[in-house]
Coordinates of C-alpha atoms and ligand atoms in Angstrom, one line a residue:
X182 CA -8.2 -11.0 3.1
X183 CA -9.2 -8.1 0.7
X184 CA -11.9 -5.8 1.7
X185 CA -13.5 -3.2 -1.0
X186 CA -14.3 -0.6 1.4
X187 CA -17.5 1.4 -0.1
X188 CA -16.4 4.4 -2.4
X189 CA -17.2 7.8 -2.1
X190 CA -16.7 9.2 -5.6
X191 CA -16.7 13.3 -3.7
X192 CA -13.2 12.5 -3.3
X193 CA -12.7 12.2 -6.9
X194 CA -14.8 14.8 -7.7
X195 CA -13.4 17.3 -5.5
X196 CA -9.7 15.9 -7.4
X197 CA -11.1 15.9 -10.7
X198 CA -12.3 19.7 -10.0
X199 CA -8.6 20.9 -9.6
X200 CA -7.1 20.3 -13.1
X201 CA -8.1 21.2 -16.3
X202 CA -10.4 17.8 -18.0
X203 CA -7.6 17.0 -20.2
X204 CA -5.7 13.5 -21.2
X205 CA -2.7 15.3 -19.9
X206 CA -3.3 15.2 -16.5
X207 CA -4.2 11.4 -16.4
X208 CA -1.2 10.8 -14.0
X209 CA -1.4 13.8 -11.3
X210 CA -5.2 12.8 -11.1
X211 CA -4.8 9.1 -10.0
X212 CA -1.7 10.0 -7.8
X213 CA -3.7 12.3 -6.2
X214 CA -6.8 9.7 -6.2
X215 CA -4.1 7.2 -4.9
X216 CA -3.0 9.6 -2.0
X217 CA -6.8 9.9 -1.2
X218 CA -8.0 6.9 -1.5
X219 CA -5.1 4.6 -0.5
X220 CA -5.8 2.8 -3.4
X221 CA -7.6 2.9 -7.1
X222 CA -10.9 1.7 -7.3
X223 CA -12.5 0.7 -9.7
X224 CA -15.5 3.3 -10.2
X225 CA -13.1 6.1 -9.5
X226 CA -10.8 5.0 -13.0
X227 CA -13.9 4.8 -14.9
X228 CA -14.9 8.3 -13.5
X229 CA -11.1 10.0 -14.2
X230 CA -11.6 8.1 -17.6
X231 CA -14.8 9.7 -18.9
X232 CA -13.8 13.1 -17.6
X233 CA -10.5 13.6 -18.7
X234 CA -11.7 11.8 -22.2
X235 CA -8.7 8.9 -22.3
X236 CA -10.1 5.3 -23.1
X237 CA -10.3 3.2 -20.0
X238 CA -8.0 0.9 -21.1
X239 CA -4.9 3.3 -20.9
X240 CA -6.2 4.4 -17.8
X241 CA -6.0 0.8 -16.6
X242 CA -2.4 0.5 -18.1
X243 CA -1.3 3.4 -16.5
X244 CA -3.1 2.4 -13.0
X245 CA -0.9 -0.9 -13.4
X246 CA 2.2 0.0 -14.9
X247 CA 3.6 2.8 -12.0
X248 CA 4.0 0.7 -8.5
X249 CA 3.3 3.5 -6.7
X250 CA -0.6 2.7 -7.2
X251 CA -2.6 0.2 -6.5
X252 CA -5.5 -1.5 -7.6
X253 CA -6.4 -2.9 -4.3
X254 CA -6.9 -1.2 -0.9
X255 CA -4.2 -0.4 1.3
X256 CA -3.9 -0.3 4.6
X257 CA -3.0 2.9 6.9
X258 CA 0.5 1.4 7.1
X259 CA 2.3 -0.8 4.3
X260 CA 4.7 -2.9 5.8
X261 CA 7.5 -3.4 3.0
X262 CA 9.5 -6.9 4.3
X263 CA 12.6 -6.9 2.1
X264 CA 13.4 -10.2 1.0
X265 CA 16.4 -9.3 -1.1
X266 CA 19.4 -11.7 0.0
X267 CA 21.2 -9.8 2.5
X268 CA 17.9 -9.4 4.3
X269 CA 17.2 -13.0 3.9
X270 CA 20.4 -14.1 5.1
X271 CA 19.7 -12.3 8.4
X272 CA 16.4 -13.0 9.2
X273 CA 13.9 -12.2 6.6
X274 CA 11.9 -14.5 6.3
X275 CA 11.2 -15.3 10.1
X276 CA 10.3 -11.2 10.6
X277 CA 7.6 -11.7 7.3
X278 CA 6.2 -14.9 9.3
X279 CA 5.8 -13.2 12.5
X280 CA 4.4 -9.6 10.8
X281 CA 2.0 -12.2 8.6
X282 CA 0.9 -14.2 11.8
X283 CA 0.4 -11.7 14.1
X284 CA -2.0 -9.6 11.7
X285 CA -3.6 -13.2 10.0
X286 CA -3.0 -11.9 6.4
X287 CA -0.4 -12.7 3.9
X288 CA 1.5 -11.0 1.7
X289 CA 0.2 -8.7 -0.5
X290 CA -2.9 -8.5 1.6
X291 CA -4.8 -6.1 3.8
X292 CA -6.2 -6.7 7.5
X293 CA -9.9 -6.1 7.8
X294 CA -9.5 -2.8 9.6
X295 CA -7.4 -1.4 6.8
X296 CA -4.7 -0.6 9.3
X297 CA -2.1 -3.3 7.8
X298 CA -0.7 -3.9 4.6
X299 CA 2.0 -6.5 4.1
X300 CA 4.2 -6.8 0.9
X301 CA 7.7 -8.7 0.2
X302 CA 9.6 -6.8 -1.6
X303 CA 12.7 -7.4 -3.4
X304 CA 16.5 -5.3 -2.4
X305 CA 15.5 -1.7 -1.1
X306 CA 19.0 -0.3 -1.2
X307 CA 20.0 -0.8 2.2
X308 CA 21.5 -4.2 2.8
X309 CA 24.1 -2.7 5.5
X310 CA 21.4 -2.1 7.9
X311 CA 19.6 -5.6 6.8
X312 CA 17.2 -7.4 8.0
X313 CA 14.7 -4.2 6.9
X314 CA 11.3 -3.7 7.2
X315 CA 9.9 -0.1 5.2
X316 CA 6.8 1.2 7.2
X317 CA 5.4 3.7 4.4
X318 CA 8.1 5.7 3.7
X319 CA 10.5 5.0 6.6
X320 CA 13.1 2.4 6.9
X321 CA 13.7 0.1 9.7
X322 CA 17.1 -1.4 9.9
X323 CA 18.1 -4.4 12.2
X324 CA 14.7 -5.2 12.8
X325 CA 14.1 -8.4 15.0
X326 CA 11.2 -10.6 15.7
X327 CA 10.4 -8.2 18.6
X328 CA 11.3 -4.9 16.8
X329 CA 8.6 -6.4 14.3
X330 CA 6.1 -6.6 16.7
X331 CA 6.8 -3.2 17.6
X332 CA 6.2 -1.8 14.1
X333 CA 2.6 -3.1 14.5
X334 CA 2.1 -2.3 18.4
X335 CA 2.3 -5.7 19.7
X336 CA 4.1 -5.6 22.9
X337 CA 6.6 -7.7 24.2
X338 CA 4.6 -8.6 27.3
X339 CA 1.3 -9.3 25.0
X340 CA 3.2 -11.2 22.8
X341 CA 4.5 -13.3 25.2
X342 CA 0.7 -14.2 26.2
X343 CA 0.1 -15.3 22.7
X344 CA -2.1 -11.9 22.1
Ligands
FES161 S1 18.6 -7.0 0.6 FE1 17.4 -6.0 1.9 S2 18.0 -3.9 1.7 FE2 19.2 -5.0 0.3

């Protein structure tokens, strides 16, 4: 499912405000637009592209060149699944199936509420504590069709009644 949610350019504005309206500053502006926003829309590059004067296009390329942003909204939490072989070896794929289930979205998508993101992702550097889900920032090691559930407040006992 991908929701736009409606955009309040303020945000941008108040961003925008903060650095001098030069090309130079293309990058800390949409970072800081990406921290704000949880994601880039659309009327906020075109905004950051007439004031800091640099052709929409590069502001596009640099939107989707860096991973870190996003052209789509995000939820509050990003669920990173790796899916890098040792991960897969030990469970991957049935922790991305139950995170996916339980929150009816698939990867690369957002739950309606914006609370959920889910993305596969490929090795994040620590296969010794594989199967690993990232939430944000933070690394889960181990994790287990119930540790999933955990990461996205499902209980055991509601689990168990198919809720
Ligand atoms: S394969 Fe998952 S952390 Fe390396």
């Amino acid at each position: 499912m991908s929701i736009k949610p409606a955009v309040d350019l303020k945000i941008a504005e108040q961003i925008l405000a903060r650095y001098p309206a030069e090309p130079r500053h293309l990058i800390s502006v949409l970072q800081d637009c990406q921290l704000a926003y949880r994601y880039l829309p659309r009327e906020v590059l075109e905004l950051v592209a007439r004031r800091l004067a640099v052709p929409i296009g590069k502001v596009y390329g640099v939107a989707t060149f860096y991973k870190a942003f996003s052209l789509t909204p995000r939820g509050e939490k990003v669920l990173r699944v790796c899916t890098g072989t040792a991960c897969h070896i030990r469970g991957a794929p049935l922790i991305l199936n139950e995170l996916c289930s339980r929150l009816r979205i698939k990867p690369g998508e957002t739950t309606g509420d914006l609370k959920y993101s889910i993305e596969a992702v490929n090795c994040v550097g620590a296969c010794a504590l594989a199967p690993v889900v990232v939430v944000n920032d933070v690394a889960n090691g181990q994790v287990n069709v119930t540790k999933a559930r955990r990461l996205i407040g499902v209980s055991t006992a509601a689990a168990k009644d198919g809720n």
